[in-house]
mmCIF file of C-alpha atoms in Angstrom:
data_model
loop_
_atom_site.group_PDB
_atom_site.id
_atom_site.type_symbol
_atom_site.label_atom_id
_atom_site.label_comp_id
_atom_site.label_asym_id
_atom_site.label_seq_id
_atom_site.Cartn_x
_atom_site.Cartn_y
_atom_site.Cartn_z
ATOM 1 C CA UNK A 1 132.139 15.941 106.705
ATOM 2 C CA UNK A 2 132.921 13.033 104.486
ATOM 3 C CA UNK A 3 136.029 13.613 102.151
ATOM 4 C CA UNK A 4 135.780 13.330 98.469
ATOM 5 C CA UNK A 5 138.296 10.990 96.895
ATOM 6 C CA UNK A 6 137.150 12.090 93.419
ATOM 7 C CA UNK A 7 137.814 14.965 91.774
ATOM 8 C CA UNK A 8 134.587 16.101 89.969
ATOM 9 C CA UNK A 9 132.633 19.330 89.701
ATOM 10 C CA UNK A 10 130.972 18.749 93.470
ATOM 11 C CA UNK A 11 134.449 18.275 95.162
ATOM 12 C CA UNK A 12 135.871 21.515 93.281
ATOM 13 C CA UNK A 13 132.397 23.272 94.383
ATOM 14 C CA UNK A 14 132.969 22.114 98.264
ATOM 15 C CA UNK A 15 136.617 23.102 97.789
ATOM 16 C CA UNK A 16 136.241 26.670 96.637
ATOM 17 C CA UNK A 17 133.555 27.274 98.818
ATOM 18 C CA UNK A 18 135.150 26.414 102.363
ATOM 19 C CA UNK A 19 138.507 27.462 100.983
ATOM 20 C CA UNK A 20 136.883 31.281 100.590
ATOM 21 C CA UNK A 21 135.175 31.351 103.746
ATOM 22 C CA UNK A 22 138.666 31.050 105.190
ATOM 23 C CA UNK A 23 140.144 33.504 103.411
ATOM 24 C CA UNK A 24 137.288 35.942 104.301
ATOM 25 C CA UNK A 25 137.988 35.471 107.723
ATOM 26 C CA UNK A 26 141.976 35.691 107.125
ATOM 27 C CA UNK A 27 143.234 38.680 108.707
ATOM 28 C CA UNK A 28 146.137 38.955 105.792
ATOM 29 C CA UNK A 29 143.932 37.979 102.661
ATOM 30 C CA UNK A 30 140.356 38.845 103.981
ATOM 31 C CA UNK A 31 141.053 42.384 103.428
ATOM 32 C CA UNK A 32 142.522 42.434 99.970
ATOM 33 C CA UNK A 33 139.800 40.416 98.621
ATOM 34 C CA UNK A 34 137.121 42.265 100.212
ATOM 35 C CA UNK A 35 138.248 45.177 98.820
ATOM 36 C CA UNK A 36 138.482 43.206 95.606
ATOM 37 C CA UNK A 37 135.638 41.051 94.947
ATOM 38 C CA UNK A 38 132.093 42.748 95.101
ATOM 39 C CA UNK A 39 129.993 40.010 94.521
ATOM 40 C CA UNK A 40 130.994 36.960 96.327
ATOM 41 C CA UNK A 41 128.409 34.297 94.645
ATOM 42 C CA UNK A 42 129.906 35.334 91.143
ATOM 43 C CA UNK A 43 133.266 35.129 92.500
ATOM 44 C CA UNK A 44 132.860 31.782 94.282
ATOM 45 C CA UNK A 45 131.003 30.557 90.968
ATOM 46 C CA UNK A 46 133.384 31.956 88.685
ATOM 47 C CA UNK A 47 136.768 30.591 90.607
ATOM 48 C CA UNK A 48 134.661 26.752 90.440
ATOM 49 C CA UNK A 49 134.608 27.262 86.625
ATOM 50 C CA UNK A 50 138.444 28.304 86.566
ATOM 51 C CA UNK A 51 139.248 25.219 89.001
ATOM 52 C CA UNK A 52 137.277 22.814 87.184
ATOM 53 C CA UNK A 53 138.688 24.190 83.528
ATOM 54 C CA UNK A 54 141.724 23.583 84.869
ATOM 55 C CA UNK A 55 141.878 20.037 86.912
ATOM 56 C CA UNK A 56 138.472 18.454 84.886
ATOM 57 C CA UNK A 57 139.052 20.523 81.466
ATOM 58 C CA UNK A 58 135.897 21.453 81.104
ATOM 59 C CA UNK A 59 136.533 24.650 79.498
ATOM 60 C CA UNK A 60 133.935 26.583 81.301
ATOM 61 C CA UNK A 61 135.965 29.992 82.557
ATOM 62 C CA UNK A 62 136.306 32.352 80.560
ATOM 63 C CA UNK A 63 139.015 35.345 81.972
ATOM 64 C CA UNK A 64 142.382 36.409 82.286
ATOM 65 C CA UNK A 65 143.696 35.823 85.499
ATOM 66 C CA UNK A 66 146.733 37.486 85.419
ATOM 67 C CA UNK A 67 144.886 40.643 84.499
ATOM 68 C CA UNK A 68 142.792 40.551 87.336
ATOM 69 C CA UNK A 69 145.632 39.977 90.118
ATOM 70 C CA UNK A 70 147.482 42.805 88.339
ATOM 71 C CA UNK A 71 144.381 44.791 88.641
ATOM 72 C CA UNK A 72 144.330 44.441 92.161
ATOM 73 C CA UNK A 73 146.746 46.732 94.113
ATOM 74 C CA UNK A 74 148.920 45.683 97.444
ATOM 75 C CA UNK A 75 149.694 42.119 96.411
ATOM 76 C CA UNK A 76 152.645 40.436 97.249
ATOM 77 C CA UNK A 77 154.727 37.368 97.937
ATOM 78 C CA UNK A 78 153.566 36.838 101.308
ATOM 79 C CA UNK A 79 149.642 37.224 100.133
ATOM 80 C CA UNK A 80 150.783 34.364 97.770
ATOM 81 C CA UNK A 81 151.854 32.067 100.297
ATOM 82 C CA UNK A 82 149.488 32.787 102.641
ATOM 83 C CA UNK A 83 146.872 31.572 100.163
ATOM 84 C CA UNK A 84 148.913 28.274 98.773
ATOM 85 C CA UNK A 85 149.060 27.655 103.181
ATOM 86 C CA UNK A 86 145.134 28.021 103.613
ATOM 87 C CA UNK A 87 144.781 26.303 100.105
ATOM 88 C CA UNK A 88 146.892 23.359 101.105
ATOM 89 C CA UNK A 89 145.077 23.048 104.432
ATOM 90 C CA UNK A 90 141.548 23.220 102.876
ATOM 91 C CA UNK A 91 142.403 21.048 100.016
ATOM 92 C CA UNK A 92 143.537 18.379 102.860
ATOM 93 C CA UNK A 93 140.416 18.500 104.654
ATOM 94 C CA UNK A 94 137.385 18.696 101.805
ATOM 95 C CA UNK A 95 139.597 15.816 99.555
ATOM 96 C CA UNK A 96 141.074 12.832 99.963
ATOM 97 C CA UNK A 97 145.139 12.844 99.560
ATOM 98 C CA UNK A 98 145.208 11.793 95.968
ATOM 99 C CA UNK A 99 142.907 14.746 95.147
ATOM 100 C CA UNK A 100 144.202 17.153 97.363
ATOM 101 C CA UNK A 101 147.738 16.218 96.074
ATOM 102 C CA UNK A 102 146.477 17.358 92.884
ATOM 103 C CA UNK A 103 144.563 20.647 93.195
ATOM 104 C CA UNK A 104 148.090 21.189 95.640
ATOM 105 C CA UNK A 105 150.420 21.124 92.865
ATOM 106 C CA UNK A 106 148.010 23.049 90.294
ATOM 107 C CA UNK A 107 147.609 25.803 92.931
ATOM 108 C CA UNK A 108 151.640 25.652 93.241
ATOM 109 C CA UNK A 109 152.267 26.000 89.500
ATOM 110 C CA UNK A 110 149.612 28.489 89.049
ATOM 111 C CA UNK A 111 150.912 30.732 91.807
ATOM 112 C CA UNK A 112 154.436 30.899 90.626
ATOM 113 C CA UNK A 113 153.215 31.872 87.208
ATOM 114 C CA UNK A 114 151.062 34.507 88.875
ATOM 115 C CA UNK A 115 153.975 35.655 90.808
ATOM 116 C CA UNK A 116 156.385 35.638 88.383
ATOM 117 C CA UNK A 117 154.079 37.520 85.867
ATOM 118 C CA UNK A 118 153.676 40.049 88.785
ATOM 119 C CA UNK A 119 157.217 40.498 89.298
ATOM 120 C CA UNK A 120 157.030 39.813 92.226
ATOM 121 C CA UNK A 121 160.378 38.966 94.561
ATOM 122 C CA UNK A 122 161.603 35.518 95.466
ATOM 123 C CA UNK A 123 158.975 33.813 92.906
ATOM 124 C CA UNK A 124 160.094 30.125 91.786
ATOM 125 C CA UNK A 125 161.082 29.578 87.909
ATOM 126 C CA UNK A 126 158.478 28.945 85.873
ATOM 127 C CA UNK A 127 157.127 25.784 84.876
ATOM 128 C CA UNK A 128 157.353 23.987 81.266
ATOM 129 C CA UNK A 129 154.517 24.336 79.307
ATOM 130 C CA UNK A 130 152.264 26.099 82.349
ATOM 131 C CA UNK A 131 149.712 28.314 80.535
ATOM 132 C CA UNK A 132 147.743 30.518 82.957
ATOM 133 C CA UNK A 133 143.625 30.432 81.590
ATOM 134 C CA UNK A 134 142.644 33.595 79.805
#
């Protein structure tokens, strides 16, 4: 597979979607979001609008993202860098390193805000003028 060196809508698409097979198949995060997310089509197409709001601003999600991690039970630090790893690693093979550099560093500043709007321990300050979508 051919890397994308731009960031559009396809590239986001092709990210999301190989990023969540992985974490299906991730013995630490595969169960928490299968118990989670029932519908895996509006959950893949939903997490492509929140990805592409955020590094195209297209303005196409619509939700509260904090409320739905705080909705889900038996999170914690360790889920969070799990993800950010398999993130990182995906992001690194489906982009080019410009791109992946990038969605990287949104997926870091978006996870600390998660985390430290979770309470959860050992969760990095917050960063300036990071608003979480919803």
């Amino acid at each position: 597979m051919d890397r994308f060196a731009v960031l559009d809508a396809a590239a986001i698409a092709a990210l999301v979607d190989r990023f969540y097979e992985r974490v299906r198949r991730d013995p630490a995060l595969g169960p928490v979001f299968e118990a989670a997310v029932h519908d895996w089509d509006e959950h893949t197409r939903t997490l492509v609008s929140f990805w592409s709001s955020v590094a195209l601003g297209e303005r196409t999600y619509r939700g509260n993202p904090m409320g739905v991690h705080r909705a889900v039970g038996g999170i914690d630090a360790a889920h969070f860098e799990r993800w950010l790893a398999l993130w990182r690693d995906t992001a690194g093979e489906v982009l080019e390193p410009a791109a992946a550099a990038t969605m990287i560093d949104y997926a870091d500043r978006i996870g600390a805000s998660l985390q430290l709007g979770l309470g959860l321990a050992g969760t990095r300050a917050p960063v300036p003028g990071l608003r979480i979508l919803g």
